[in-house]
Coordinates of C-alpha atoms and ligand atoms in Angstrom, one line a residue:
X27 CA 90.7 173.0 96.1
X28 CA 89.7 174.6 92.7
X29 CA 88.4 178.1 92.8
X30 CA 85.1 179.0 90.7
X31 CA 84.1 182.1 89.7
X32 CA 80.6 182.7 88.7
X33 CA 79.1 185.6 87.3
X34 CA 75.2 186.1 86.3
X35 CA 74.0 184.9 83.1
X36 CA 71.0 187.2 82.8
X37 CA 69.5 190.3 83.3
X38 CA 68.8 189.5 87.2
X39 CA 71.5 189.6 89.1
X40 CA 72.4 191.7 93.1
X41 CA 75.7 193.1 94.1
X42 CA 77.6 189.8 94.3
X43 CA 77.1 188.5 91.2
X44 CA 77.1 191.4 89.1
X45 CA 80.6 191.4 88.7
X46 CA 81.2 187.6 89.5
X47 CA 81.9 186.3 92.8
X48 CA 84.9 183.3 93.6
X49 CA 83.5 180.1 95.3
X50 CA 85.9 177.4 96.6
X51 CA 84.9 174.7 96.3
X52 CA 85.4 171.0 96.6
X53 CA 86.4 169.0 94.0
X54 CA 83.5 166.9 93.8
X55 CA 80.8 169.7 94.4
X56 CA 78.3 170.7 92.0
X57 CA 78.7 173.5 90.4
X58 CA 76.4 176.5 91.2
X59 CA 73.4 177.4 89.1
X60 CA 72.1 179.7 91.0
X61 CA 73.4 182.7 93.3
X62 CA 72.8 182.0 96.6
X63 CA 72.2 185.5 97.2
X64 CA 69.0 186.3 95.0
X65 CA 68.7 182.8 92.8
X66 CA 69.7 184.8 90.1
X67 CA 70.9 182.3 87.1
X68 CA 75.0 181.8 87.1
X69 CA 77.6 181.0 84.5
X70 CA 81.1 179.9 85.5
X71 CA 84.0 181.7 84.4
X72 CA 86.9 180.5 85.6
X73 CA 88.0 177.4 86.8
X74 CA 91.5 177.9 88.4
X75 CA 93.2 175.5 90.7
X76 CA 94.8 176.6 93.9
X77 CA 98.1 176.6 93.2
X78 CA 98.7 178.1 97.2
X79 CA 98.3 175.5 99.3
X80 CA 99.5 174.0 102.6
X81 CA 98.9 170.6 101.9
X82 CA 98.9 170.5 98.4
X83 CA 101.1 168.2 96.4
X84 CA 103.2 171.2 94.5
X85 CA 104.2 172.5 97.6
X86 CA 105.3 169.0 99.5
X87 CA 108.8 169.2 101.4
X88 CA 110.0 166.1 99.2
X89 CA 108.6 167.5 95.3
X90 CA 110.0 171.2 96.5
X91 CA 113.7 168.8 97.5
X92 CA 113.2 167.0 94.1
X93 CA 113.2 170.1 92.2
X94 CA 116.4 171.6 93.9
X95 CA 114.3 174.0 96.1
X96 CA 115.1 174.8 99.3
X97 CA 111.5 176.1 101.8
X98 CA 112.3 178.0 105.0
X99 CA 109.3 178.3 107.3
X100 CA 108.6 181.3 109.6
X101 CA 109.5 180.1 112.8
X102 CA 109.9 184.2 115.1
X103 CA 111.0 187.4 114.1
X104 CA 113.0 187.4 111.3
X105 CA 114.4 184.0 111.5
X106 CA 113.4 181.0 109.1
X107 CA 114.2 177.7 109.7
X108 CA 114.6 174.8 106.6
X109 CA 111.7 173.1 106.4
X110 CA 113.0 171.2 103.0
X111 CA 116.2 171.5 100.5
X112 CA 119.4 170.7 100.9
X113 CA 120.8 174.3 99.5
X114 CA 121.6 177.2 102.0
X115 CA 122.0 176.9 105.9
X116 CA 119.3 175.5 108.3
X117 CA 118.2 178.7 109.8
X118 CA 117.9 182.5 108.3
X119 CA 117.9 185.4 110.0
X120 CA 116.5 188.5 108.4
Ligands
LIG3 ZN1 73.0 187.3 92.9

């Protein structure tokens, strides 16, 4: 999901988008015109794409394999297990 960061346009603006504020936000929402806080008018700054993501295509077991990555996933205290890769052993312990 992209991130949006909005910041007030005008000279009305409260404490949360003063400085700008980050929104996530679907990819097919509308984009905010208005703070929800105190309808103050909003421009958008920054449109960045989550590049951290559980389910997102970048971070797939098989595109993370393609690229000659190997993932280890948490699994207790110190140990990893492979979740994807063929490089290094199955399980880590740190
Ligand atoms: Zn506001």
């Amino acid at each position: 999901m992209p991130i949006h960061v909005y910041q007030a346009s005008g000279d009305e603006h409260c404490a949360q988008c003063r400085n700008g504020f980050e929104q996530l936000e679907k990819m097919s929402a509308e984009p905010l015109s208005n703070c929800p806080q105190c309808g103050a008018a909003l421009r958008r700054c920054i449109t960045a794409p989550a590049v951290i993501s559980s389910d997102g295509h970048l971070l797939s077991p098989g595109h993370i394999e393609k690229h000659g990555f190997t993932q280890y996933k948490k699994v207790g205290q110190g140990e990893y297990e492979r979740t994807a890769g063929s490089n290094g052993p199955d399980k880590l312990k740190a």
